[in-house]
Coordinates of C-alpha atoms in Angstrom, one line a residue:
M1185 CA 16.2 21.6 7.1
K1186 CA 19.0 22.9 5.3
L1187 CA 21.4 21.0 2.9
M1188 CA 24.2 23.0 1.0
G1189 CA 22.1 25.9 0.7
L1190 CA 19.0 23.9 -0.7
S1191 CA 16.1 24.3 1.8
L1192 CA 13.5 21.4 1.9
P1193 CA 11.3 22.3 4.7
N1194 CA 8.7 19.4 6.0
A1195 CA 10.2 16.8 3.4
P1196 CA 11.5 13.6 4.5
L1197 CA 11.1 12.0 0.8
F1198 CA 12.3 13.7 -2.1
T1199 CA 13.4 13.2 -5.5
N1200 CA 15.6 14.7 -8.3
I1201 CA 12.8 16.9 -9.4
D1202 CA 12.1 18.4 -5.7
L1203 CA 16.2 19.7 -6.0
R1204 CA 16.0 21.1 -9.5
N1205 CA 12.7 22.9 -9.3
S1206 CA 13.8 24.5 -5.3
S1207 CA 16.9 26.1 -6.4
E1208 CA 18.2 27.6 -9.8
K1209 CA 21.6 26.6 -8.6
Y1210 CA 20.7 22.5 -8.6
D1211 CA 24.2 20.9 -8.6
P1212 CA 23.0 16.8 -9.4
N1213 CA 26.7 15.7 -7.3
L1214 CA 24.9 17.4 -3.9
V1215 CA 22.4 13.9 -3.2
T1216 CA 25.7 11.8 -3.4
R1217 CA 28.0 14.3 -1.2
W1218 CA 24.5 14.0 1.4
Q1219 CA 25.0 10.2 0.9
Q1220 CA 28.2 9.9 1.3
Q1221 CA 27.8 12.5 4.5
Q1222 CA 25.1 10.2 5.9
K1223 CA 22.3 13.1 5.7
T1224 CA 20.2 11.0 3.1
E1225 CA 19.7 7.5 2.1
K1226 CA 18.7 6.2 -1.4
V1227 CA 15.5 4.7 -1.4
R1228 CA 15.3 3.6 -5.0
N1229 CA 16.5 5.3 -8.5
G1230 CA 15.7 9.1 -7.8
L1231 CA 14.0 8.9 -4.7
Y1232 CA 15.7 9.8 -1.3
L1233 CA 15.0 9.6 2.4
Q1234 CA 16.6 11.8 5.2
S1235 CA 18.4 10.6 7.6
S1236 CA 16.9 12.5 10.6
H1237 CA 13.6 10.9 9.2
E1238 CA 12.6 8.2 11.4
I1239 CA 10.5 5.0 10.5
H1240 CA 8.6 3.9 13.5
G1241 CA 5.4 1.8 12.1
Y1242 CA 3.1 0.5 9.7
W1243 CA 2.0 4.0 8.2
D1244 CA 5.8 5.4 7.7
W1245 CA 6.1 2.5 5.6
F1246 CA 2.9 3.2 4.0
C1247 CA 4.1 6.6 3.2
L1248 CA 7.4 5.4 1.9
A1249 CA 5.4 2.7 -0.2
Y1250 CA 3.3 5.5 -2.2
Q1251 CA 6.5 7.6 -3.4
M1252 CA 8.4 4.3 -4.6
Y1253 CA 6.0 3.8 -7.3
V1254 CA 3.4 6.3 -7.9
P1255 CA 0.3 5.5 -8.5
N1256 CA -0.6 3.1 -6.0
Y1257 CA -2.8 2.6 -2.7
I1258 CA -2.2 0.2 0.5
S1259 CA -4.3 -2.8 -0.2
L1260 CA -4.3 -6.9 0.7
V1261 CA -3.1 -7.8 3.0
S1262 CA -1.2 -4.6 4.4
A1263 CA -4.9 -3.4 4.8
L1264 CA -6.3 -6.4 6.2
R1265 CA -3.8 -6.1 9.2
L1266 CA -4.6 -2.6 9.3
Y1267 CA -8.0 -3.0 9.9
N1268 CA -7.0 -5.9 11.9
F1269 CA -9.2 -8.2 9.8
I1270 CA -6.0 -11.0 10.1
P1271 CA -4.3 -11.8 13.2
E1272 CA -0.7 -12.3 11.9
S1273 CA 2.0 -9.4 11.7
V1274 CA 2.7 -8.7 8.2
Y1275 CA 6.2 -8.4 7.2
A1276 CA 5.6 -7.4 3.2
V1277 CA 4.1 -3.8 2.3
T1278 CA 1.2 -4.7 -0.1
A1279 CA -0.3 -2.2 -2.8
V1280 CA -2.3 -1.9 -6.2
T1281 CA -1.4 -0.4 -9.0
T1282 CA -1.9 0.2 -12.7
R1283 CA 1.6 -0.2 -13.6
K1284 CA 3.8 -3.4 -14.0
T1285 CA 3.8 -5.9 -11.3
K1286 CA 6.7 -5.0 -9.3
K1287 CA 8.7 -5.8 -5.8
F1288 CA 11.2 -3.7 -4.2
H1289 CA 13.5 -4.0 -1.0
F1290 CA 14.3 -1.5 1.6
R1291 CA 16.0 -2.0 5.0
N1292 CA 15.3 -5.4 5.0
K1293 CA 11.3 -4.6 4.3
L1294 CA 9.7 -6.2 0.9
F1295 CA 7.2 -3.7 -1.0
R1296 CA 5.0 -5.7 -3.4
Y1297 CA 3.0 -3.7 -5.5
H1298 CA 0.0 -6.2 -7.6
H1299 CA -1.3 -4.9 -11.1
I1300 CA -4.7 -4.1 -11.7
S1301 CA -6.5 -2.6 -14.7
E1302 CA -7.5 1.3 -14.4
K1303 CA -11.3 0.1 -14.2
F1304 CA -10.9 -1.4 -11.0
Y1305 CA -8.6 0.9 -9.9
F1306 CA -11.0 2.6 -7.3
G1307 CA -12.2 2.3 -4.0
Y1308 CA -9.3 3.9 -1.6
L1309 CA -8.8 7.4 0.0
P1310 CA -6.1 9.9 1.2
E1311 CA -4.3 9.5 4.4
E1312 CA -2.2 12.2 5.9
W1313 CA 0.8 11.0 8.1
R1314 CA 4.0 13.5 9.3
G1315 CA 3.5 16.1 6.7
L1316 CA 3.1 13.1 3.9
T1317 CA 0.5 11.5 1.8
F1318 CA -0.8 7.7 0.9
Y1319 CA -3.7 6.5 -0.3
L1320 CA -5.6 3.3 1.4
A1321 CA -8.1 0.8 0.6
S1322 CA -11.7 1.0 1.9
P1323 CA -12.6 -2.1 3.9
E1324 CA -14.6 -3.1 1.6
K1325 CA -12.4 -2.4 -1.4
A1326 CA -9.3 -4.5 0.8
I1327 CA -11.4 -7.5 0.5
L1328 CA -12.3 -7.2 -2.8
D1329 CA -9.0 -6.9 -4.0
T1330 CA -7.4 -9.7 -2.3
V1331 CA -10.1 -12.3 -3.5
Y1332 CA -9.8 -10.6 -7.0
L1333 CA -6.2 -11.2 -7.2
D1334 CA -6.0 -14.4 -5.1
S1335 CA -7.7 -17.7 -6.9
R1336 CA -7.5 -19.4 -3.2
Y1337 CA -10.5 -17.6 -2.1
S1338 CA -12.5 -20.0 -4.2
D1339 CA -11.3 -22.5 -1.5
P1340 CA -13.9 -22.5 1.7
D1341 CA -10.7 -24.0 3.2
W1342 CA -8.3 -21.2 2.3
I1343 CA -10.8 -18.6 3.7
H1344 CA -10.8 -20.8 7.3
E1345 CA -7.2 -20.8 7.5
M1346 CA -6.9 -17.2 7.3
R1347 CA -8.4 -17.3 10.5
F1348 CA -10.3 -13.7 10.1
D1349 CA -11.7 -12.0 12.5
Y1350 CA -15.5 -11.8 11.5
D1351 CA -16.4 -9.4 14.3
E1352 CA -14.1 -7.0 13.2
M1353 CA -15.1 -7.4 9.6
N1354 CA -19.0 -7.5 10.5
E1355 CA -18.4 -4.1 12.1
Q1356 CA -16.2 -2.2 9.4
I1357 CA -17.7 -3.6 6.0
N1358 CA -20.6 -2.3 4.6
R1359 CA -22.1 -4.8 2.6
E1360 CA -24.3 -3.0 0.4
T1361 CA -21.1 -1.0 -0.9
L1362 CA -19.2 -4.1 -1.0
N1363 CA -22.0 -6.0 -3.0
I1364 CA -22.3 -2.7 -5.3
Y1365 CA -18.0 -3.0 -6.1
T1366 CA -18.6 -6.7 -6.5
D1367 CA -21.4 -6.3 -9.5
Y1368 CA -18.9 -4.0 -11.1
Y1369 CA -16.7 -6.5 -11.6
D1370 CA -19.1 -8.6 -13.7
S1371 CA -17.1 -11.7 -12.7
K1372 CA -19.1 -14.7 -11.9
V1373 CA -15.7 -16.1 -10.3
V1374 CA -15.2 -12.7 -8.0
R1375 CA -18.8 -12.8 -7.2
Q1376 CA -18.5 -16.4 -6.1
R1377 CA -15.1 -15.5 -3.9
I1378 CA -17.3 -12.7 -2.3
D1379 CA -20.1 -14.8 -1.5
L1380 CA -17.9 -16.8 0.4
I1381 CA -16.4 -14.4 2.4
F1382 CA -20.2 -13.4 3.6
K1383 CA -20.8 -16.9 4.5
A1384 CA -17.8 -17.0 6.4
M1385 CA -18.7 -13.8 8.3
D1386 CA -22.4 -14.9 9.0
G1387 CA -20.9 -18.2 10.7
C1388 CA -22.3 -20.4 7.9
L1389 CA -18.8 -21.7 5.8
H1390 CA -18.1 -24.5 9.0

């Protein structure tokens, strides 16, 4: 796709830096003109979406989420829903980041970024989708991030209220990996919460 002499192949999302790097004749007013012509849409400061790029579902939102607040990886309820561990649709896109906790809105979608320390920033893999990349927590790390960041998982009744699909969890979660991850956190509280999850998976919680 060419816009005002700048070639942007396979770049549904782009930044001002991308434009500067693509041409020696960069004009900072180009983006404003493209917005006026409805060729591009501002996602947040410095990040733009080509209007021709349609957003169809979760994976498109995840790619957008990654570019909005780097670094991050999709986790928490967004990952739990993607893995079919929980039954409800999820309004917000949830991610984990080493930066400050933040939230943004774009096209009536809420993006939540939850801070964790660099020590616990692991357990995710890159995913490719329509020429873009985002990072996704493994099933084990999605569960661990969830119980680590939400104190309600100390309550067996709350776990019951979540209506987890334990068949899916038992099929997808590697307990040895989850135990190794949990031990690395070196936290009695986190271990207790994970043990409650295991009891629920074994049908022993209620």
